Short mmCIF file of C-alpha atoms and ligand atoms in Angstrom, two decimals:
data_model
loop_
_atom_site.label_atom_id
_atom_site.label_comp_id
_atom_site.label_asym_id
_atom_site.label_seq_id
_atom_site.Cartn_x
_atom_site.Cartn_y
_atom_site.Cartn_z
CA UNK A 1 -38.73 72.03 -13.81
CA UNK A 2 -40.63 72.28 -10.58
CA UNK A 3 -40.12 74.89 -7.80
CA UNK A 4 -38.16 75.02 -4.54
CA UNK A 5 -41.34 73.77 -2.81
CA UNK A 6 -41.23 70.65 -4.92
CA UNK A 7 -38.05 68.64 -4.33
CA UNK A 8 -38.80 65.73 -6.62
CA UNK A 9 -38.62 65.70 -10.48
CA UNK A 10 -40.75 62.60 -10.60
CA UNK A 11 -43.30 61.33 -8.19
CA UNK A 12 -43.61 57.72 -7.25
CA UNK A 13 -46.59 55.70 -6.05
CA UNK A 14 -47.03 55.17 -2.31
CA UNK A 15 -47.69 51.43 -1.87
CA UNK A 16 -47.29 49.47 1.30
CA UNK A 17 -45.44 52.25 3.05
CA UNK A 18 -42.79 52.52 0.25
CA UNK A 19 -42.37 54.97 -2.55
CA UNK A 20 -42.53 52.77 -5.58
CA UNK A 21 -41.96 53.43 -9.33
CA UNK A 22 -44.90 52.48 -11.50
CA UNK A 23 -44.56 49.06 -13.14
CA UNK A 24 -45.61 50.72 -16.44
CA UNK A 25 -42.43 53.03 -16.24
CA UNK A 26 -44.70 55.73 -17.75
CA UNK A 27 -45.14 59.34 -16.54
CA UNK A 28 -46.91 62.48 -17.57
CA UNK A 29 -46.30 66.23 -16.90
CA UNK A 30 -48.14 68.18 -14.27
CA UNK A 31 -48.77 71.72 -15.55
CA UNK A 32 -49.23 74.90 -13.55
CA UNK A 33 -52.44 76.30 -15.21
CA UNK A 34 -51.37 79.90 -14.24
CA UNK A 35 -48.22 79.91 -16.44
CA UNK A 36 -48.11 76.53 -18.23
CA UNK A 37 -44.82 75.56 -16.58
CA UNK A 38 -44.18 71.96 -15.79
CA UNK A 39 -44.13 71.34 -12.01
CA UNK A 40 -43.26 67.63 -11.77
CA UNK A 41 -43.88 64.33 -13.50
CA UNK A 42 -46.45 61.90 -12.18
CA UNK A 43 -46.76 58.15 -12.84
CA UNK A 44 -49.27 56.75 -15.26
CA UNK A 45 -49.64 53.51 -13.31
CA UNK A 46 -50.85 50.15 -14.73
CA UNK A 47 -53.46 47.71 -13.64
CA UNK A 48 -50.58 45.73 -11.95
CA UNK A 49 -49.79 48.63 -9.61
CA UNK A 50 -53.49 48.66 -8.52
CA UNK A 51 -53.34 44.96 -7.87
CA UNK A 52 -50.25 45.31 -5.80
CA UNK A 53 -51.67 48.20 -3.78
CA UNK A 54 -54.94 46.42 -3.11
CA UNK A 55 -53.18 43.34 -1.83
CA UNK A 56 -51.00 45.44 0.46
CA UNK A 57 -54.11 47.25 1.68
CA UNK A 58 -55.84 43.99 2.35
CA UNK A 59 -53.16 42.63 4.50
CA UNK A 60 -52.63 45.97 6.44
CA UNK A 61 -56.35 46.34 7.01
CA UNK A 62 -56.70 43.16 8.97
CA UNK A 63 -54.20 44.45 11.55
CA UNK A 64 -55.39 48.00 11.44
CA UNK A 65 -58.89 47.01 12.22
CA UNK A 66 -57.69 45.44 15.44
CA UNK A 67 -55.99 48.67 16.62
CA UNK A 68 -58.50 50.35 19.06
CA UNK A 69 -60.32 53.19 17.27
CA UNK A 70 -58.99 55.87 19.82
CA UNK A 71 -55.45 54.91 18.85
CA UNK A 72 -56.32 54.97 15.19
CA UNK A 73 -57.53 58.43 15.83
CA UNK A 74 -54.35 59.57 17.38
CA UNK A 75 -52.65 59.07 14.02
CA UNK A 76 -55.25 61.36 12.46
CA UNK A 77 -54.71 63.82 15.14
CA UNK A 78 -50.95 63.83 14.32
CA UNK A 79 -51.85 64.20 10.60
CA UNK A 80 -53.90 67.36 11.55
CA UNK A 81 -51.02 68.81 13.52
CA UNK A 82 -48.55 68.35 10.69
CA UNK A 83 -50.91 69.79 8.17
CA UNK A 84 -51.39 72.77 10.50
CA UNK A 85 -47.66 73.26 10.74
CA UNK A 86 -47.43 73.06 6.86
CA UNK A 87 -50.45 74.98 6.01
CA UNK A 88 -48.75 77.79 4.12
CA UNK A 89 -46.54 75.59 1.98
CA UNK A 90 -49.38 73.19 1.22
CA UNK A 91 -51.54 76.15 0.21
CA UNK A 92 -48.90 77.43 -2.13
CA UNK A 93 -48.45 74.04 -3.68
CA UNK A 94 -52.18 73.67 -4.10
CA UNK A 95 -52.32 77.08 -5.88
CA UNK A 96 -49.53 75.98 -8.18
CA UNK A 97 -51.15 72.75 -9.30
CA UNK A 98 -54.82 73.76 -9.30
CA UNK A 99 -54.72 77.53 -9.93
CA UNK A 100 -57.13 78.53 -7.22
CA UNK A 101 -56.18 81.83 -5.44
CA UNK A 102 -54.01 81.53 -2.39
CA UNK A 103 -56.72 82.73 0.01
CA UNK A 104 -58.99 79.95 -1.31
CA UNK A 105 -56.14 77.44 -1.17
CA UNK A 106 -55.55 78.25 2.48
CA UNK A 107 -59.29 77.72 3.10
CA UNK A 108 -59.15 74.31 1.43
CA UNK A 109 -56.14 73.24 3.46
CA UNK A 110 -57.88 74.40 6.55
CA UNK A 111 -60.71 72.22 5.66
CA UNK A 112 -58.50 69.21 5.67
CA UNK A 113 -57.07 70.24 9.05
CA UNK A 114 -60.51 70.63 10.44
CA UNK A 115 -61.53 67.21 9.11
CA UNK A 116 -58.45 65.65 10.79
CA UNK A 117 -59.27 66.88 14.19
CA UNK A 118 -63.01 66.22 13.72
CA UNK A 119 -62.45 62.62 12.63
CA UNK A 120 -59.80 62.08 15.39
CA UNK A 121 -62.63 62.86 17.80
CA UNK A 122 -64.74 60.26 16.09
CA UNK A 123 -62.22 57.64 17.14
CA UNK A 124 -63.69 57.90 20.68
CA UNK A 125 -67.24 57.83 19.42
CA UNK A 126 -68.07 55.70 16.35
CA UNK A 127 -71.38 55.18 18.13
CA UNK A 128 -73.41 52.09 17.62
CA UNK A 129 -76.87 51.43 19.16
CA UNK A 130 -78.09 49.19 21.94
CA UNK A 131 -81.67 48.07 21.76
CA UNK A 132 -83.97 45.81 23.77
CA UNK A 133 -84.32 42.34 22.62
CA UNK A 134 -87.77 40.78 22.37
CA UNK A 135 -86.59 37.80 24.31
CA UNK A 136 -85.65 37.55 28.06
CA UNK A 137 -82.03 37.46 29.03
CA UNK A 138 -80.86 38.57 25.66
CA UNK A 139 -78.86 41.61 24.66
CA UNK A 140 -79.01 43.30 21.28
CA UNK A 141 -76.78 45.94 19.79
CA UNK A 142 -75.57 47.20 16.45
CA UNK A 143 -71.97 48.37 15.82
CA UNK A 144 -70.19 49.98 12.94
CA UNK A 145 -67.66 47.54 11.25
CA UNK A 146 -65.05 48.61 8.76
CA UNK A 147 -65.76 47.41 5.16
CA UNK A 148 -62.16 46.41 4.43
CA UNK A 149 -60.36 47.98 1.54
CA UNK A 150 -61.79 51.27 0.31
CA UNK A 151 -61.11 52.72 -3.13
CA UNK A 152 -61.10 56.50 -3.34
CA UNK A 153 -61.23 58.44 -6.63
CA UNK A 154 -60.95 62.17 -6.44
CA UNK A 155 -61.26 65.18 -8.87
CA UNK A 156 -58.72 68.00 -9.43
CA UNK A 157 -60.77 70.85 -8.28
CA UNK A 158 -60.41 70.12 -4.49
CA UNK A 159 -57.28 67.95 -4.43
CA UNK A 160 -56.90 67.93 -0.60
CA UNK A 161 -60.22 68.70 1.01
CA UNK A 162 -62.13 65.96 -0.73
CA UNK A 163 -59.41 63.41 -0.20
CA UNK A 164 -59.64 64.18 3.55
CA UNK A 165 -63.49 63.99 3.57
CA UNK A 166 -63.05 60.45 2.40
CA UNK A 167 -59.85 59.08 3.64
CA UNK A 168 -60.10 60.35 7.21
CA UNK A 169 -63.38 58.66 8.08
CA UNK A 170 -62.28 55.56 6.21
CA UNK A 171 -59.08 55.24 8.16
CA UNK A 172 -60.51 55.96 11.58
CA UNK A 173 -63.22 53.44 11.01
CA UNK A 174 -60.58 50.79 10.47
CA UNK A 175 -60.35 50.51 6.76
CA UNK A 176 -57.35 50.53 4.44
CA UNK A 177 -57.34 52.78 1.41
CA UNK A 178 -56.27 52.69 -2.25
CA UNK A 179 -56.50 56.35 -3.49
CA UNK A 180 -56.38 57.51 -7.06
CA UNK A 181 -56.02 61.30 -7.22
CA UNK A 182 -56.68 63.32 -10.40
CA UNK A 183 -53.66 63.32 -12.62
CA UNK A 184 -53.96 67.15 -13.00
CA UNK A 185 -53.36 67.62 -9.23
CA UNK A 186 -51.16 64.92 -7.74
CA UNK A 187 -49.06 67.19 -5.48
CA UNK A 188 -51.61 67.37 -2.65
CA UNK A 189 -51.80 63.44 -2.76
CA UNK A 190 -48.01 63.15 -2.66
CA UNK A 191 -47.95 65.57 0.36
CA UNK A 192 -50.84 63.91 2.20
CA UNK A 193 -49.23 60.56 1.78
CA UNK A 194 -45.92 61.89 3.25
CA UNK A 195 -47.89 63.35 6.10
CA UNK A 196 -49.64 60.06 6.84
CA UNK A 197 -46.14 58.38 6.79
CA UNK A 198 -44.67 60.85 9.12
CA UNK A 199 -47.76 60.67 11.48
CA UNK A 200 -46.99 56.94 11.93
CA UNK A 201 -49.78 55.33 9.90
CA UNK A 202 -48.84 51.62 9.60
CA UNK A 203 -47.58 50.69 6.14
CA UNK A 204 -50.24 49.59 3.66
CA UNK A 205 -53.14 51.39 5.34
CA UNK A 206 -52.93 54.37 2.95
CA UNK A 207 -51.83 53.66 -0.69
CA UNK A 208 -51.65 56.19 -3.41
CA UNK A 209 -51.66 55.06 -7.08
CA UNK A 210 -51.32 57.82 -9.61
CA UNK A 211 -52.58 57.47 -13.12
CA UNK A 212 -55.39 57.77 -15.63
CA UNK A 213 -59.08 57.17 -14.63
CA UNK A 214 -59.54 54.83 -17.55
CA UNK A 215 -56.68 52.52 -16.36
CA UNK A 216 -56.21 52.91 -12.56
CA UNK A 217 -59.78 54.06 -11.75
CA UNK A 218 -61.25 51.19 -13.82
CA UNK A 219 -58.84 48.73 -12.30
CA UNK A 220 -59.83 49.71 -8.78
CA UNK A 221 -63.50 48.87 -9.59
CA UNK A 222 -62.42 45.42 -10.97
CA UNK A 223 -60.60 44.55 -7.88
CA UNK A 224 -62.67 42.12 -5.90
CA UNK A 225 -61.00 43.08 -2.63
CA UNK A 226 -61.95 46.73 -2.85
CA UNK A 227 -65.33 46.60 -1.29
CA UNK A 228 -66.31 50.37 -1.55
CA UNK A 229 -65.73 52.88 -4.20
CA UNK A 230 -65.97 56.50 -3.07
CA UNK A 231 -65.98 58.80 -6.09
CA UNK A 232 -66.21 62.50 -6.64
CA UNK A 233 -66.11 63.93 -10.23
CA UNK A 234 -68.27 64.41 -13.27
CA UNK A 235 -71.60 63.00 -13.85
CA UNK A 236 -70.54 61.07 -17.00
CA UNK A 237 -67.72 59.24 -15.16
CA UNK A 238 -69.79 58.72 -12.10
CA UNK A 239 -72.63 57.01 -13.98
CA UNK A 240 -70.11 54.77 -15.65
CA UNK A 241 -68.65 53.82 -12.32
CA UNK A 242 -72.13 53.19 -10.80
CA UNK A 243 -73.02 50.88 -13.59
CA UNK A 244 -69.85 48.78 -13.17
CA UNK A 245 -70.11 48.72 -9.28
CA UNK A 246 -73.82 47.78 -9.65
CA UNK A 247 -72.84 44.65 -11.67
CA UNK A 248 -70.38 43.65 -9.05
CA UNK A 249 -72.68 44.47 -6.09
CA UNK A 250 -70.02 46.88 -4.91
CA UNK A 251 -70.98 49.69 -2.61
CA UNK A 252 -70.47 52.98 -4.34
CA UNK A 253 -70.70 56.58 -3.12
CA UNK A 254 -71.09 59.28 -5.87
CA UNK A 255 -70.66 62.98 -5.61
CA UNK A 256 -71.05 64.69 -8.90
CA UNK A 257 -71.94 67.93 -10.59
CA UNK A 258 -74.13 70.86 -9.85
CA UNK A 259 -76.06 73.59 -11.48
CA UNK A 260 -76.51 75.77 -8.44
CA UNK A 261 -78.60 78.89 -8.13
CA UNK A 262 -78.80 81.98 -5.92
CA UNK A 263 -82.27 83.31 -5.61
CA UNK A 264 -82.51 87.10 -5.05
CA UNK A 265 -85.91 88.21 -3.74
CA UNK A 266 -87.27 91.78 -3.96
CA UNK A 267 -86.68 92.44 -0.21
CA UNK A 268 -83.10 91.17 -0.32
CA UNK A 269 -80.14 93.03 0.90
CA UNK A 270 -78.67 93.57 -2.53
CA UNK A 271 -75.23 94.54 -1.42
CA UNK A 272 -74.99 91.24 0.40
CA UNK A 273 -76.42 89.33 -2.52
CA UNK A 274 -73.89 90.82 -4.89
CA UNK A 275 -71.07 89.83 -2.61
CA UNK A 276 -72.47 86.26 -2.22
CA UNK A 277 -72.95 85.90 -5.96
CA UNK A 278 -69.46 87.16 -6.63
CA UNK A 279 -67.72 84.83 -4.25
CA UNK A 280 -69.66 81.72 -5.15
CA UNK A 281 -69.79 82.33 -8.98
CA UNK A 282 -66.33 83.63 -9.73
CA UNK A 283 -64.30 82.21 -6.85
CA UNK A 284 -62.28 79.19 -8.03
CA UNK A 285 -63.13 80.52 -11.49
CA UNK A 286 -66.50 78.77 -11.15
CA UNK A 287 -64.82 75.47 -10.99
CA UNK A 288 -66.58 74.28 -7.84
CA UNK A 289 -69.31 71.73 -7.69
CA UNK A 290 -71.23 74.09 -5.64
CA UNK A 291 -70.43 77.18 -7.76
CA UNK A 292 -73.30 79.51 -8.48
CA UNK A 293 -74.00 79.40 -12.14
CA UNK A 294 -77.54 80.76 -12.13
CA UNK A 295 -78.97 83.85 -10.50
CA UNK A 296 -82.81 83.71 -10.22
CA UNK A 297 -83.81 87.37 -9.55
CA UNK A 298 -87.15 88.96 -8.77
CA UNK A 299 -88.00 91.15 -11.76
CA UNK A 300 -88.39 94.15 -9.60
CA UNK A 301 -84.74 94.26 -8.75
CA UNK A 302 -83.31 92.74 -11.91
CA UNK A 303 -81.88 95.84 -13.39
CA UNK A 304 -80.49 97.08 -10.21
CA UNK A 305 -78.82 93.72 -9.59
CA UNK A 306 -77.38 93.59 -12.99
CA UNK A 307 -75.88 96.99 -12.67
CA UNK A 308 -74.28 96.26 -9.33
CA UNK A 309 -72.97 92.94 -10.50
CA UNK A 310 -71.41 94.51 -13.56
CA UNK A 311 -69.64 97.16 -11.44
CA UNK A 312 -68.10 94.57 -9.22
CA UNK A 313 -67.16 92.07 -11.98
CA UNK A 314 -65.22 94.90 -13.59
CA UNK A 315 -63.14 95.20 -10.44
CA UNK A 316 -62.09 91.46 -10.34
CA UNK A 317 -58.44 90.92 -10.79
CA UNK A 318 -57.56 87.91 -12.88
CA UNK A 319 -54.23 86.19 -12.93
CA UNK A 320 -51.80 83.97 -11.04
CA UNK A 321 -53.34 82.98 -7.73
CA UNK A 322 -49.96 83.15 -5.74
CA UNK A 323 -50.31 86.96 -6.04
CA UNK A 324 -52.45 88.01 -3.04
CA UNK A 325 -54.19 90.72 -4.89
CA UNK A 326 -55.65 88.28 -7.49
CA UNK A 327 -59.28 87.35 -7.03
CA UNK A 328 -59.86 84.87 -9.94
CA UNK A 329 -57.21 82.33 -11.04
CA UNK A 330 -56.92 80.29 -14.19
CA UNK A 331 -59.09 77.45 -15.70
CA UNK A 332 -57.49 74.04 -15.00
CA UNK A 333 -56.60 73.11 -18.62
CA UNK A 334 -57.27 73.59 -22.30
CA UNK A 335 -60.16 71.16 -22.34
CA UNK A 336 -61.82 73.16 -19.56
CA UNK A 337 -61.30 76.37 -21.51
CA UNK A 338 -62.72 74.89 -24.76
CA UNK A 339 -65.79 73.67 -22.93
CA UNK A 340 -66.56 77.13 -21.55
CA UNK A 341 -65.99 78.63 -24.98
CA UNK A 342 -68.45 76.19 -26.49
CA UNK A 343 -71.04 77.21 -23.90
CA UNK A 344 -70.60 80.81 -24.68
CA UNK A 345 -71.54 80.10 -28.33
CA UNK A 346 -74.50 78.01 -27.18
CA UNK A 347 -75.69 80.79 -24.93
CA UNK A 348 -75.49 83.30 -27.76
CA UNK A 349 -77.23 81.08 -30.19
CA UNK A 350 -80.03 80.46 -27.69
CA UNK A 351 -80.69 84.15 -27.46
CA UNK A 352 -79.19 85.08 -24.09
CA UNK A 353 -77.76 88.45 -23.88
CA UNK A 354 -74.05 88.61 -23.03
CA UNK A 355 -73.47 91.55 -20.55
CA UNK A 356 -69.81 91.07 -19.94
CA UNK A 357 -66.96 88.59 -20.56
CA UNK A 358 -67.35 85.60 -22.82
CA UNK A 359 -63.81 85.39 -24.07
CA UNK A 360 -60.44 83.68 -23.36
CA UNK A 361 -57.93 86.25 -21.96
CA UNK A 362 -54.79 85.73 -24.13
CA UNK A 363 -52.93 89.05 -24.00
CA UNK A 364 -50.25 90.51 -21.82
CA UNK A 365 -49.93 88.72 -18.45
CA UNK A 366 -52.57 86.34 -19.43
CA UNK A 367 -50.76 85.02 -22.51
CA UNK A 368 -49.17 82.08 -20.79
CA UNK A 369 -52.02 80.50 -18.85
CA UNK A 370 -55.66 79.38 -19.21
CA UNK A 371 -57.61 82.44 -18.32
CA UNK A 372 -61.28 83.18 -19.04
CA UNK A 373 -63.01 86.47 -18.42
CA UNK A 374 -65.75 86.45 -15.77
CA UNK A 375 -69.02 86.25 -17.67
CA UNK A 376 -72.52 87.30 -17.17
CA UNK A 377 -75.51 86.40 -19.40
CA UNK A 378 -78.91 87.89 -18.81
CA UNK A 379 -82.33 87.35 -20.29
CA UNK A 380 -81.76 83.57 -19.88
CA UNK A 381 -84.65 81.23 -19.78
CA UNK A 382 -84.87 77.99 -17.84
CA UNK A 383 -85.12 75.75 -20.97
CA UNK A 384 -81.75 77.07 -22.33
CA UNK A 385 -78.74 74.75 -22.00
CA UNK A 386 -76.68 77.36 -20.28
CA UNK A 387 -79.34 77.33 -17.57
CA UNK A 388 -79.45 73.56 -17.40
CA UNK A 389 -75.91 72.13 -17.90
CA UNK A 390 -72.81 72.34 -15.79
CA UNK A 391 -70.28 74.63 -17.49
CA UNK A 392 -67.58 74.53 -14.78
CA UNK A 393 -66.20 78.09 -15.45
CA UNK A 394 -66.83 81.76 -14.41
CA UNK A 395 -70.19 81.95 -16.34
CA UNK A 396 -73.33 83.02 -14.75
CA UNK A 397 -76.88 83.07 -16.23
CA UNK A 398 -79.38 85.56 -14.87
CA UNK A 399 -83.13 84.61 -15.03
CA UNK A 400 -85.93 86.75 -13.81
CA UNK A 401 -89.09 85.60 -11.98
CA UNK A 402 -92.17 87.28 -10.43
CA UNK A 403 -92.64 85.06 -7.29
CA UNK A 404 -90.86 82.82 -4.95
CA UNK A 405 -92.84 79.84 -6.23
CA UNK A 406 -91.62 80.51 -9.64
CA UNK A 407 -88.06 80.92 -8.44
CA UNK A 408 -88.19 77.56 -6.54
CA UNK A 409 -89.65 75.79 -9.57
CA UNK A 410 -86.81 77.11 -11.76
CA UNK A 411 -84.21 76.10 -9.24
CA UNK A 412 -85.60 72.56 -9.06
CA UNK A 413 -85.93 72.26 -12.78
CA UNK A 414 -82.26 71.06 -13.42
CA UNK A 415 -80.97 67.50 -13.42
CA UNK A 416 -78.68 68.26 -10.42
CA UNK A 417 -79.47 68.92 -6.81
CA UNK A 418 -76.32 70.04 -4.95
CA UNK A 419 -76.59 73.48 -3.56
CA UNK A 420 -78.96 76.46 -3.62
CA UNK A 421 -79.29 79.81 -1.84
CA UNK A 422 -81.86 82.47 -1.18
CA UNK A 423 -81.36 86.15 -0.32
CA UNK A 424 -84.44 87.60 1.58
CA UNK A 425 -85.27 89.33 4.79
CA UNK A 426 -88.74 87.61 5.04
CA UNK A 427 -88.70 84.78 7.55
CA UNK A 428 -91.69 83.15 5.90
CA UNK A 429 -89.82 82.98 2.62
CA UNK A 430 -86.82 81.58 4.43
CA UNK A 431 -88.70 78.63 5.83
CA UNK A 432 -90.68 77.92 2.71
CA UNK A 433 -87.45 77.97 0.59
CA UNK A 434 -85.44 75.67 2.91
CA UNK A 435 -88.32 73.17 2.78
CA UNK A 436 -88.97 73.39 -1.01
CA UNK A 437 -85.59 73.76 -2.61
CA UNK A 438 -84.68 70.30 -3.58
CA UNK A 439 -80.88 70.41 -3.12
CA UNK A 440 -78.70 68.59 -0.51
CA UNK A 441 -77.38 71.97 0.73
CA UNK A 442 -79.39 75.28 1.23
CA UNK A 443 -77.90 78.57 2.18
CA UNK A 444 -79.94 81.52 3.45
CA UNK A 445 -78.38 84.96 2.95
CA UNK A 446 -75.08 83.47 1.69
CA UNK A 447 -73.89 82.29 -1.70
CA UNK A 448 -73.96 78.58 -2.76
CA UNK A 449 -70.47 77.71 -1.47
CA UNK A 450 -69.04 77.48 2.10
CA UNK A 451 -69.78 74.07 3.42
CA UNK A 452 -68.42 73.22 6.93
CA UNK A 453 -66.87 69.80 7.45
CA UNK A 454 -69.02 68.53 10.35
CA UNK A 455 -72.32 68.76 8.19
CA UNK A 456 -73.10 66.24 5.51
CA UNK A 457 -71.95 67.25 1.99
CA UNK A 458 -73.77 66.04 -1.11
CA UNK A 459 -76.72 66.37 -3.32
CA UNK A 460 -79.93 65.00 -4.63
CA UNK A 461 -81.03 63.81 -8.05
CA UNK A 462 -78.23 63.73 -10.62
CA UNK A 463 -75.61 65.00 -8.16
CA UNK A 464 -75.25 61.68 -6.40
CA UNK A 465 -76.69 58.47 -5.27
CA UNK A 466 -77.81 59.33 -1.83
CA UNK A 467 -74.57 59.06 0.08
CA UNK A 468 -72.82 61.99 1.73
CA UNK A 469 -69.15 63.01 2.21
CA UNK A 470 -68.01 64.77 5.43
CA UNK A 471 -69.90 64.96 8.78
CA UNK A 472 -70.72 61.73 10.56
CA UNK A 473 -72.70 60.78 7.47
CA UNK A 474 -69.48 59.87 5.78
CA UNK A 475 -69.05 56.95 8.22
CA UNK A 476 -72.08 55.30 6.67
CA UNK A 477 -70.12 54.95 3.38
CA UNK A 478 -66.99 53.32 5.15
CA UNK A 479 -68.75 51.08 7.64
CA UNK A 480 -71.21 48.32 7.61
CA UNK A 481 -73.88 48.01 10.36
CA UNK A 482 -73.43 44.69 12.16
CA UNK A 483 -76.25 43.38 14.41
CA UNK A 484 -75.06 41.51 17.44
CA UNK A 485 -77.25 39.29 19.73
CA UNK A 486 -75.93 38.00 23.02
CA UNK A 487 -78.16 35.38 24.62
CA UNK A 488 -77.30 34.85 28.31
CA UNK A 489 -80.38 32.77 29.18
CA UNK A 490 -78.55 29.32 28.90
CA UNK A 491 -81.15 27.87 26.63
CA UNK A 492 -82.13 28.07 22.95
CA UNK A 493 -84.66 31.01 22.54
CA UNK A 494 -86.10 31.40 19.16
CA UNK A 495 -86.93 34.89 18.02
CA UNK A 496 -90.63 35.35 17.00
CA UNK A 497 -91.43 31.87 18.29
CA UNK A 498 -90.48 31.72 21.98
CA UNK A 499 -91.85 35.17 22.76
CA UNK A 500 -94.23 34.86 25.71
N1 LIG B 1 -70.47 66.88 -5.55
C1 LIG B 1 -69.23 67.04 -5.13
O1 LIG B 1 -68.95 66.83 -3.92
C2 LIG B 1 -68.15 67.49 -6.05
C3 LIG B 1 -67.02 68.07 -5.63
C4 LIG B 1 -66.03 68.49 -6.49
C5 LIG B 1 -66.17 68.24 -7.80
N2 LIG B 1 -67.26 67.67 -8.40
C6 LIG B 1 -67.49 67.50 -9.79
O2 LIG B 1 -66.30 66.96 -10.41
C7 LIG B 1 -66.21 67.44 -11.76
C8 LIG B 1 -64.79 68.00 -12.01
O3 LIG B 1 -63.84 67.10 -11.67
P1 LIG B 1 -63.07 66.19 -12.81
O4 LIG B 1 -63.03 66.94 -14.06
O5 LIG B 1 -61.77 65.78 -12.20
O6 LIG B 1 -64.01 65.00 -12.97
P2 LIG B 1 -63.74 63.55 -13.74
O7 LIG B 1 -65.01 62.77 -13.54
O8 LIG B 1 -63.22 63.83 -15.03
O9 LIG B 1 -62.56 62.93 -12.82
C9 LIG B 1 -62.77 62.59 -11.48
C10 LIG B 1 -61.78 61.43 -11.18
O10 LIG B 1 -62.28 60.27 -11.85
C11 LIG B 1 -61.14 59.70 -12.57
N3 LIG B 1 -61.73 58.94 -13.64
C12 LIG B 1 -61.92 59.42 -14.94
N4 LIG B 1 -62.46 58.40 -15.74
C13 LIG B 1 -62.57 57.41 -14.93
C14 LIG B 1 -63.05 56.06 -15.09
N5 LIG B 1 -63.51 55.65 -16.34
N6 LIG B 1 -63.12 55.15 -14.05
C15 LIG B 1 -62.71 55.59 -12.96
N7 LIG B 1 -62.25 56.75 -12.59
C16 LIG B 1 -62.19 57.63 -13.61
C17 LIG B 1 -60.42 60.90 -12.85
O11 LIG B 1 -59.04 60.47 -13.25
C18 LIG B 1 -60.41 61.69 -11.64
O12 LIG B 1 -59.54 61.10 -10.61
C19 LIG B 1 -67.30 68.41 -11.87
O13 LIG B 1 -68.38 67.78 -12.61
C20 LIG B 1 -67.70 68.76 -10.50
O14 LIG B 1 -69.02 69.21 -10.26
C21 LIG B 1 -68.30 67.30 -7.49
#
């Protein structure tokens, strides 16, 4: 079992600064999707483990909030340094548990490193506002206060980046964290917890409880002392969490699915568009929330684009992402593979034309692993399910249009609103598109992926509930605005009444 990079046979939870066996005594296997080997076992924790972690976090948070923010930030800075030092081993582990190719794994780890240094800087800012009072000899200001204990629930497709987008701002703002990573990808969580420990984070400020969403995740929502839930994952689970948090008047931040499109106009640089589509559609085997799964192309360049895409798709190498020559890795698990297969049937039944792919790769080097051939459908119309629903695999639907207005209308016709992109050389089209595309992220002359950590990350409509990860916007999730009035007049001054 395992690999030389993984020293443990069984992971433990990280609670109150100690590596702790789950009270349930239960574990499940973590499988490498590239070769189906078992990497390690991970706890299936119980509700009791969540209670213990929450209480530890509650006690630790009180002290942590009193540590000056620049000192809290120094811990994050050390986290960044350790991550940088271990970038290669972390990246390899990430490829092993998640399947994404090593180049992308390095990119994801780098995102975490960037976030550490960025949020470390925030320790010396955490800006509030001063504002004039309406009364004489009175001072008014608003400051960011930590919310207390924060619950973080993360998906398997970005096991370390998303965790850093959430936990780093939470920690620098003076909160303590209970984090439940996805059971498919616990290795990054285990490594990040070790790094926090080595960086000198006081015990109890970061707690990792491994286990199933239906047990650990739900138990986190039930905990009165967890004041915020920050969730990234599927729409179905997110809606369920939103309902439960709503009932409990608990703040909740939701980042969910996408059905992202690349628009290719008739004046586009087609070579660049092909590169952008390839990278954002088939990179991570299409298992990104921002993955391009629709190409909306101007009818006058449709055939040319199809031809070029087919040429390039044929060159994609598919296999174990630890091999540097591989461009497309495996699908995370059998459920993911089955879902993609079902959508291929749906697409065919709906009358879309399958140009390439559409099958599970089961022979030769692909026999042991979850591999799906990069797929391109054309003659897709916007009402088809394959053009509306998130497939989460290397499947692209090509739709043709005769104008920018039509392209924007089709882009905006889906339930989601995460990312979109347009390829054009016309500056007027650029400005019209950035205004009218209804997604939280818009790219011009680039694919739908490639977010940078100092900008807000998230989407509109069914993608989320208005909050953002990353950037300073993330601080809004993990802090409360507190208004402070200091009256130095020596007498009772009543707002609205004693105004001269
Ligand atoms: N918008 C974004 O920022 C973003 C980023 C990455 C992934 N995603 C989305 O995530 C999805 C893929 O990830 P996934 O398959 O891990 O999603 P998922 O919803 O199945 O799981 C996400 C997390 O929620 C937990 N969970 C499951 N059921 C739960 C419950 N009842 N209560 C509480 N927690 C529960 C899971 O264990 C996991 O940790 C895709 O839809 C993708 O678009 C969104």
